[in-house]
mmCIF file of C-alpha atoms in Angstrom:
data_model
loop_
_atom_site.group_PDB
_atom_site.id
_atom_site.type_symbol
_atom_site.label_atom_id
_atom_site.label_comp_id
_atom_site.label_asym_id
_atom_site.label_seq_id
_atom_site.Cartn_x
_atom_site.Cartn_y
_atom_site.Cartn_z
ATOM 1 C CA MET A 1 118.790 109.845 109.849
ATOM 2 C CA CYS A 2 117.915 112.581 112.398
ATOM 3 C CA ARG A 3 117.046 113.334 116.023
ATOM 4 C CA TRP A 4 114.422 115.788 117.255
ATOM 5 C CA LEU A 5 112.508 117.045 120.264
ATOM 6 C CA ALA A 6 109.255 118.922 120.819
ATOM 7 C CA TYR A 7 108.573 120.840 124.040
ATOM 8 C CA SER A 8 105.210 122.134 125.268
ATOM 9 C CA GLY A 9 104.453 123.607 128.678
ATOM 10 C CA THR A 10 105.750 126.231 131.067
ATOM 11 C CA PRO A 11 107.670 128.919 129.112
ATOM 12 C CA MET A 12 111.296 127.811 129.228
ATOM 13 C CA LEU A 13 114.652 129.058 128.001
ATOM 14 C CA LEU A 14 115.682 126.922 125.039
ATOM 15 C CA ASP A 15 119.027 126.383 126.752
ATOM 16 C CA THR A 16 117.333 124.452 129.582
ATOM 17 C CA ILE A 17 116.181 121.740 127.189
ATOM 18 C CA LEU A 18 118.705 121.897 124.344
ATOM 19 C CA TYR A 19 121.976 122.010 126.306
ATOM 20 C CA LYS A 20 121.562 121.198 130.000
ATOM 21 C CA PRO A 21 120.262 117.582 130.113
ATOM 22 C CA ALA A 22 122.891 114.838 130.404
ATOM 23 C CA HIS A 23 121.986 113.443 126.960
ATOM 24 C CA SER A 24 120.721 116.686 125.445
ATOM 25 C CA LEU A 25 119.894 117.088 121.780
ATOM 26 C CA ILE A 26 123.238 118.865 121.375
ATOM 27 C CA ASP A 27 124.991 115.835 122.878
ATOM 28 C CA GLN A 28 122.978 113.600 120.535
ATOM 29 C CA SER A 29 124.295 115.542 117.555
ATOM 30 C CA LEU A 30 127.645 113.894 118.327
ATOM 31 C CA HIS A 31 126.708 110.826 120.377
ATOM 32 C CA SER A 32 123.287 109.504 119.392
ATOM 33 C CA LYS A 33 122.566 106.169 121.087
ATOM 34 C CA LEU A 34 119.400 105.048 119.284
ATOM 35 C CA GLY A 35 119.705 106.642 115.850
ATOM 36 C CA VAL A 36 120.845 105.030 112.618
ATOM 37 C CA GLU A 37 123.891 107.329 112.685
ATOM 38 C CA THR A 38 125.867 108.234 115.784
ATOM 39 C CA THR A 39 126.627 111.734 114.428
ATOM 40 C CA ASN A 40 123.952 114.122 113.162
ATOM 41 C CA GLY A 41 125.938 117.015 111.708
ATOM 42 C CA ASP A 42 124.212 117.900 108.416
ATOM 43 C CA GLY A 43 122.449 120.974 109.752
ATOM 44 C CA PHE A 44 120.029 121.835 112.522
ATOM 45 C CA GLY A 45 116.964 123.918 113.187
ATOM 46 C CA VAL A 46 114.978 125.382 116.055
ATOM 47 C CA GLY A 47 111.466 126.772 115.755
ATOM 48 C CA TRP A 48 109.497 128.454 118.530
ATOM 49 C CA TYR A 49 106.214 130.215 119.212
ATOM 50 C CA SER A 50 105.863 133.403 121.241
ATOM 51 C CA GLU A 51 102.966 135.438 122.616
ATOM 52 C CA ASP A 52 103.708 138.215 120.125
ATOM 53 C CA SER A 53 103.111 136.270 116.921
ATOM 54 C CA SER A 54 100.809 133.554 115.618
ATOM 55 C CA THR A 55 103.556 132.160 113.384
ATOM 56 C CA PRO A 56 106.700 130.426 114.641
ATOM 57 C CA ALA A 57 110.205 131.844 114.367
ATOM 58 C CA LEU A 58 112.899 129.671 112.793
ATOM 59 C CA LEU A 59 116.667 129.459 113.145
ATOM 60 C CA ARG A 60 118.256 126.977 110.735
ATOM 61 C CA ASP A 61 121.801 126.424 109.527
ATOM 62 C CA VAL A 62 123.774 123.862 107.539
ATOM 63 C CA GLY A 63 126.573 123.360 110.076
ATOM 64 C CA PRO A 64 126.508 121.013 113.066
ATOM 65 C CA ALA A 65 124.588 122.066 116.153
ATOM 66 C CA TRP A 66 127.375 121.291 118.609
ATOM 67 C CA ASN A 67 129.526 124.313 117.772
ATOM 68 C CA ASN A 68 127.072 126.874 116.398
ATOM 69 C CA ARG A 69 127.500 130.208 118.198
ATOM 70 C CA ASN A 70 124.191 131.630 116.968
ATOM 71 C CA LEU A 71 122.254 128.675 118.361
ATOM 72 C CA ARG A 72 124.080 129.033 121.686
ATOM 73 C CA GLU A 73 123.238 132.758 121.765
ATOM 74 C CA VAL A 74 119.564 132.279 120.956
ATOM 75 C CA ALA A 75 119.187 129.396 123.412
ATOM 76 C CA ASP A 76 120.458 131.583 126.253
ATOM 77 C CA HIS A 77 117.921 134.348 125.562
ATOM 78 C CA VAL A 78 114.736 132.933 123.967
ATOM 79 C CA ARG A 79 111.974 131.669 126.242
ATOM 80 C CA SER A 80 109.016 129.830 124.730
ATOM 81 C CA PRO A 81 106.072 127.657 125.804
ATOM 82 C CA LEU A 82 106.289 125.535 122.636
ATOM 83 C CA PHE A 83 109.345 124.834 120.536
ATOM 84 C CA PHE A 84 110.816 122.258 118.166
ATOM 85 C CA ALA A 85 114.476 121.364 117.677
ATOM 86 C CA HIS A 86 115.977 119.090 115.021
ATOM 87 C CA ILE A 87 119.460 117.829 114.148
ATOM 88 C CA ARG A 88 119.882 116.439 110.660
ATOM 89 C CA ALA A 89 121.683 113.501 109.134
ATOM 90 C CA SER A 90 120.941 113.707 105.418
ATOM 91 C CA THR A 91 119.455 110.685 103.658
ATOM 92 C CA GLY A 92 120.748 111.873 100.296
ATOM 93 C CA THR A 93 119.341 115.329 99.632
ATOM 94 C CA ALA A 94 121.618 118.363 99.675
ATOM 95 C CA VAL A 95 122.991 119.915 102.850
ATOM 96 C CA GLN A 96 121.471 123.372 102.463
ATOM 97 C CA GLN A 97 119.505 125.700 104.710
ATOM 98 C CA SER A 98 116.177 125.166 102.944
ATOM 99 C CA ASN A 99 116.480 121.423 103.641
ATOM 100 C CA CYS A 100 116.905 121.880 107.406
ATOM 101 C CA HIS A 101 113.951 121.199 109.697
ATOM 102 C CA PRO A 102 111.612 122.405 111.106
ATOM 103 C CA PHE A 103 109.569 123.524 108.122
ATOM 104 C CA ARG A 104 106.974 126.274 108.473
ATOM 105 C CA HIS A 105 103.814 127.289 106.656
ATOM 106 C CA GLY A 106 101.655 129.963 108.272
ATOM 107 C CA ARG A 107 101.019 128.898 111.876
ATOM 108 C CA TRP A 108 102.119 125.308 111.200
ATOM 109 C CA MET A 109 105.492 123.791 112.023
ATOM 110 C CA PHE A 110 106.649 120.318 110.939
ATOM 111 C CA MET A 111 109.719 118.111 111.421
ATOM 112 C CA HIS A 112 110.538 114.536 110.489
ATOM 113 C CA ASN A 113 112.948 111.712 111.194
ATOM 114 C CA GLY A 114 113.003 108.936 108.616
ATOM 115 C CA ALA A 115 112.785 108.804 104.851
ATOM 116 C CA ILE A 116 110.728 107.920 101.816
ATOM 117 C CA ALA A 117 112.619 104.989 100.330
ATOM 118 C CA GLY A 118 113.150 105.487 96.610
ATOM 119 C CA PHE A 119 112.126 109.142 96.823
ATOM 120 C CA HIS A 120 114.117 109.937 93.668
ATOM 121 C CA LEU A 121 111.820 107.572 91.757
ATOM 122 C CA MET A 122 108.573 109.112 92.977
ATOM 123 C CA ARG A 123 109.453 112.765 93.586
ATOM 124 C CA ARG A 124 107.599 113.955 90.471
ATOM 125 C CA ASP A 125 104.447 111.933 91.179
ATOM 126 C CA LEU A 126 104.279 113.112 94.795
ATOM 127 C CA THR A 127 104.984 116.782 94.152
ATOM 128 C CA LEU A 128 102.317 116.907 91.434
ATOM 129 C CA LEU A 129 99.770 115.934 94.109
ATOM 130 C CA VAL A 130 100.530 119.080 96.123
ATOM 131 C CA ASP A 131 97.847 121.756 95.860
ATOM 132 C CA PRO A 132 98.976 124.222 93.144
ATOM 133 C CA ALA A 133 98.238 127.090 95.557
ATOM 134 C CA LEU A 134 100.848 125.629 97.949
ATOM 135 C CA TYR A 135 103.400 124.316 95.478
ATOM 136 C CA ALA A 136 105.320 127.583 95.055
ATOM 137 C CA ASP A 137 106.033 127.664 98.810
ATOM 138 C CA ILE A 138 108.182 124.512 98.711
ATOM 139 C CA GLU A 139 111.735 125.813 99.160
ATOM 140 C CA GLY A 140 113.939 122.727 99.448
ATOM 141 C CA THR A 141 114.435 119.288 97.914
ATOM 142 C CA THR A 142 113.701 116.889 100.783
ATOM 143 C CA ASP A 143 111.138 114.129 101.000
ATOM 144 C CA SER A 144 110.211 115.585 104.418
ATOM 145 C CA GLU A 145 109.063 118.921 103.020
ATOM 146 C CA VAL A 146 107.010 117.175 100.339
ATOM 147 C CA MET A 147 105.334 115.127 103.095
ATOM 148 C CA PHE A 148 104.504 118.365 104.920
ATOM 149 C CA PHE A 149 102.979 119.981 101.849
ATOM 150 C CA LEU A 150 100.989 116.852 101.041
ATOM 151 C CA ALA A 151 99.560 116.947 104.581
ATOM 152 C CA LEU A 152 98.688 120.633 104.079
ATOM 153 C CA THR A 153 97.036 119.696 100.778
ATOM 154 C CA PHE A 154 94.983 116.974 102.458
ATOM 155 C CA GLY A 155 93.532 119.215 105.156
ATOM 156 C CA LEU A 156 96.079 119.706 107.930
ATOM 157 C CA ASP A 157 94.230 122.886 108.946
ATOM 158 C CA GLN A 158 91.013 120.976 109.566
ATOM 159 C CA ASP A 159 92.071 117.537 110.842
ATOM 160 C CA PRO A 160 95.791 116.806 111.324
ATOM 161 C CA PRO A 161 95.551 113.028 111.992
ATOM 162 C CA THR A 162 93.395 112.473 108.907
ATOM 163 C CA ALA A 163 95.647 114.677 106.769
ATOM 164 C CA VAL A 164 98.759 112.753 107.864
ATOM 165 C CA ALA A 165 96.968 109.422 107.304
ATOM 166 C CA ARG A 166 96.080 110.495 103.765
ATOM 167 C CA MET A 167 99.644 111.658 103.133
ATOM 168 C CA ALA A 168 101.056 108.339 104.374
ATOM 169 C CA GLY A 169 98.573 106.383 102.265
ATOM 170 C CA VAL A 170 99.538 108.291 99.119
ATOM 171 C CA VAL A 171 103.273 107.804 99.762
ATOM 172 C CA GLU A 172 102.764 104.067 100.191
ATOM 173 C CA ARG A 173 100.604 103.758 97.081
ATOM 174 C CA VAL A 174 103.000 105.765 94.887
ATOM 175 C CA GLY A 175 105.979 103.903 96.342
ATOM 176 C CA ARG A 176 104.505 100.507 95.554
ATOM 177 C CA ASP A 177 103.579 101.692 92.063
ATOM 178 C CA HIS A 178 107.337 102.216 91.640
ATOM 179 C CA GLY A 179 108.240 98.811 93.080
ATOM 180 C CA VAL A 180 109.218 100.020 96.567
ATOM 181 C CA GLU A 181 107.765 97.505 99.027
ATOM 182 C CA SER A 182 108.222 99.528 102.246
ATOM 183 C CA PRO A 183 108.294 103.184 101.172
ATOM 184 C CA LEU A 184 107.685 105.085 104.386
ATOM 185 C CA GLN A 185 109.671 105.520 107.591
ATOM 186 C CA MET A 186 108.573 108.383 109.824
ATOM 187 C CA THR A 187 108.440 109.933 113.217
ATOM 188 C CA LEU A 188 106.762 113.309 112.806
ATOM 189 C CA ALA A 189 106.049 116.317 115.001
ATOM 190 C CA ILE A 190 103.474 118.892 113.906
ATOM 191 C CA SER A 191 102.175 121.956 115.746
ATOM 192 C CA ASP A 192 99.751 124.815 115.233
ATOM 193 C CA GLY A 193 101.147 126.736 118.205
ATOM 194 C CA VAL A 194 98.596 125.317 120.654
ATOM 195 C CA ARG A 195 98.781 121.551 120.253
ATOM 196 C CA VAL A 196 101.535 119.137 119.229
ATOM 197 C CA TRP A 197 100.820 115.974 117.245
ATOM 198 C CA ALA A 198 103.491 113.257 117.137
ATOM 199 C CA PHE A 199 103.365 110.219 114.825
ATOM 200 C CA ARG A 200 105.373 107.002 114.786
ATOM 201 C CA TYR A 201 104.857 104.779 111.759
ATOM 202 C CA SER A 202 106.706 102.830 109.073
ATOM 203 C CA SER A 203 105.540 100.642 106.212
ATOM 204 C CA GLY A 204 107.648 97.766 107.555
ATOM 205 C CA HIS A 205 106.491 98.292 111.173
ATOM 206 C CA ASP A 206 110.072 98.861 112.331
ATOM 207 C CA SER A 207 109.809 102.569 113.110
ATOM 208 C CA ARG A 208 112.570 104.793 114.462
ATOM 209 C CA SER A 209 112.604 105.424 118.205
ATOM 210 C CA LEU A 210 110.226 107.943 119.813
ATOM 211 C CA PHE A 211 109.473 108.687 123.472
ATOM 212 C CA TYR A 212 107.241 110.979 125.510
ATOM 213 C CA SER A 213 107.758 112.254 129.039
ATOM 214 C CA SER A 214 105.629 111.061 131.929
ATOM 215 C CA ARG A 215 103.059 113.293 133.576
ATOM 216 C CA VAL A 216 104.630 115.903 135.810
ATOM 217 C CA ASP A 217 102.495 114.971 138.821
ATOM 218 C CA ALA A 218 103.687 111.354 138.579
ATOM 219 C CA LEU A 219 107.321 112.473 138.328
ATOM 220 C CA ARG A 220 106.921 114.695 141.389
ATOM 221 C CA ARG A 221 105.761 111.698 143.394
ATOM 222 C CA LEU A 222 108.698 109.629 142.143
ATOM 223 C CA HIS A 223 111.293 112.389 142.620
ATOM 224 C CA PRO A 224 110.091 114.848 145.295
ATOM 225 C CA ASP A 225 113.600 116.280 145.757
ATOM 226 C CA MET A 226 113.931 117.578 142.159
ATOM 227 C CA ALA A 227 113.503 121.364 142.165
ATOM 228 C CA PHE A 228 113.052 121.449 138.381
ATOM 229 C CA LEU A 229 109.785 119.543 138.681
ATOM 230 C CA ARG A 230 108.387 122.050 141.194
ATOM 231 C CA ASP A 231 108.849 124.924 138.737
ATOM 232 C CA ILE A 232 106.887 123.547 135.762
ATOM 233 C CA SER A 233 103.169 123.109 135.213
ATOM 234 C CA GLU A 234 101.412 119.774 134.998
ATOM 235 C CA GLU A 235 100.772 120.536 131.310
ATOM 236 C CA THR A 236 104.501 120.307 130.509
ATOM 237 C CA ARG A 237 105.526 117.522 128.108
ATOM 238 C CA LEU A 238 108.482 116.538 125.965
ATOM 239 C CA ILE A 239 108.475 114.273 122.923
ATOM 240 C CA VAL A 240 111.941 113.113 121.870
ATOM 241 C CA SER A 241 113.678 110.785 119.445
ATOM 242 C CA GLU A 242 115.649 109.443 122.373
ATOM 243 C CA PRO A 243 115.561 110.158 126.114
ATOM 244 C CA LEU A 244 117.473 113.198 127.376
ATOM 245 C CA GLY A 245 118.620 111.357 130.491
ATOM 246 C CA ASP A 246 118.080 108.250 132.603
ATOM 247 C CA LEU A 247 115.717 109.616 135.285
ATOM 248 C CA PRO A 248 113.685 106.561 136.406
ATOM 249 C CA GLY A 249 110.063 106.685 135.290
ATOM 250 C CA ALA A 250 110.566 109.761 133.110
ATOM 251 C CA TRP A 251 110.267 108.286 129.615
ATOM 252 C CA ASN A 252 107.726 106.129 127.794
ATOM 253 C CA GLU A 253 108.101 104.653 124.325
ATOM 254 C CA VAL A 254 105.502 105.748 121.805
ATOM 255 C CA PRO A 255 103.884 102.510 120.554
ATOM 256 C CA GLU A 256 104.486 101.357 116.999
ATOM 257 C CA SER A 257 101.902 102.680 114.507
ATOM 258 C CA SER A 258 100.408 105.319 116.779
ATOM 259 C CA TYR A 259 100.077 109.050 117.268
ATOM 260 C CA GLY A 260 99.652 111.279 120.276
ATOM 261 C CA VAL A 261 98.324 114.775 120.925
ATOM 262 C CA VAL A 262 99.792 117.098 123.545
ATOM 263 C CA GLN A 263 97.180 119.754 124.275
ATOM 264 C CA PRO A 264 95.566 121.807 127.033
ATOM 265 C CA GLY A 265 93.767 119.347 129.279
ATOM 266 C CA ALA A 266 94.101 115.605 128.811
ATOM 267 C CA ASP A 267 96.649 114.387 126.260
ATOM 268 C CA GLU A 268 95.692 111.562 123.902
ATOM 269 C CA LEU A 269 97.286 108.476 122.341
ATOM 270 C CA HIS A 270 95.688 106.656 119.391
ATOM 271 C CA PRO A 271 96.500 103.950 116.825
ATOM 272 C CA PHE A 272 97.662 105.234 113.443
ATOM 273 C CA THR A 273 96.869 103.663 110.086
ATOM 274 C CA PRO A 274 97.482 105.248 106.665
ATOM 275 C CA ALA A 275 94.310 106.044 104.730
ATOM 276 C CA PRO A 276 93.905 104.030 101.519
ATOM 277 C CA ALA A 277 94.871 106.229 98.587
#
């Protein structure tokens, strides 16, 4: 499937997170340890927010991340307080730029690891549930983008957890109508440029891996000699498909069937249940 990371905190060069860690996302594009596939080479994407715009910028391409010169160039020069990065292993839809994550609509950014099982059976039913005012903005052919536009339809602007719960409930109901017993597998990251929501859920309760970084103040106590930790704020957090290194105490598994919110002030972690459709 895919690997992704979401960063929020002290403005940082993308290079610092994407390339420099021992098991960086770029390394994972060739040597994933916890993914379904070891290699994730069916495209990549990076999206970031800046102080100059309320909407995120995107760089996406169909080639592998490990040898893309444009990604290397951007990573060395772009600094952002909130960015997403995604490496893709296609689950059957075409390898094309419009199918690469993250996806964007207005101020919102969305990326996904997982799949809707039997999506080819239910594509029509699901896409017809998208708000007609949003439908024309769907560019690609992935199940992930349809999930995003269903969440937008169900009120992502007003209440992201409820919108995602409604989306998940609809996918499960439509899937079971088509004889698919466990339709949904997802780890999601969603942002409005201020907060990041991350979800880990699957119909069969065997969700793909997802981790979040420990609080910076706790890591400083554990590792007082690490200069990197002195240079970032206590608001800094990472959410990743798999850990970027083996620093003791740095990573915590997101519980099955749960979602978290990274935001100014106290972060939150809650149970997640799809809303009945």
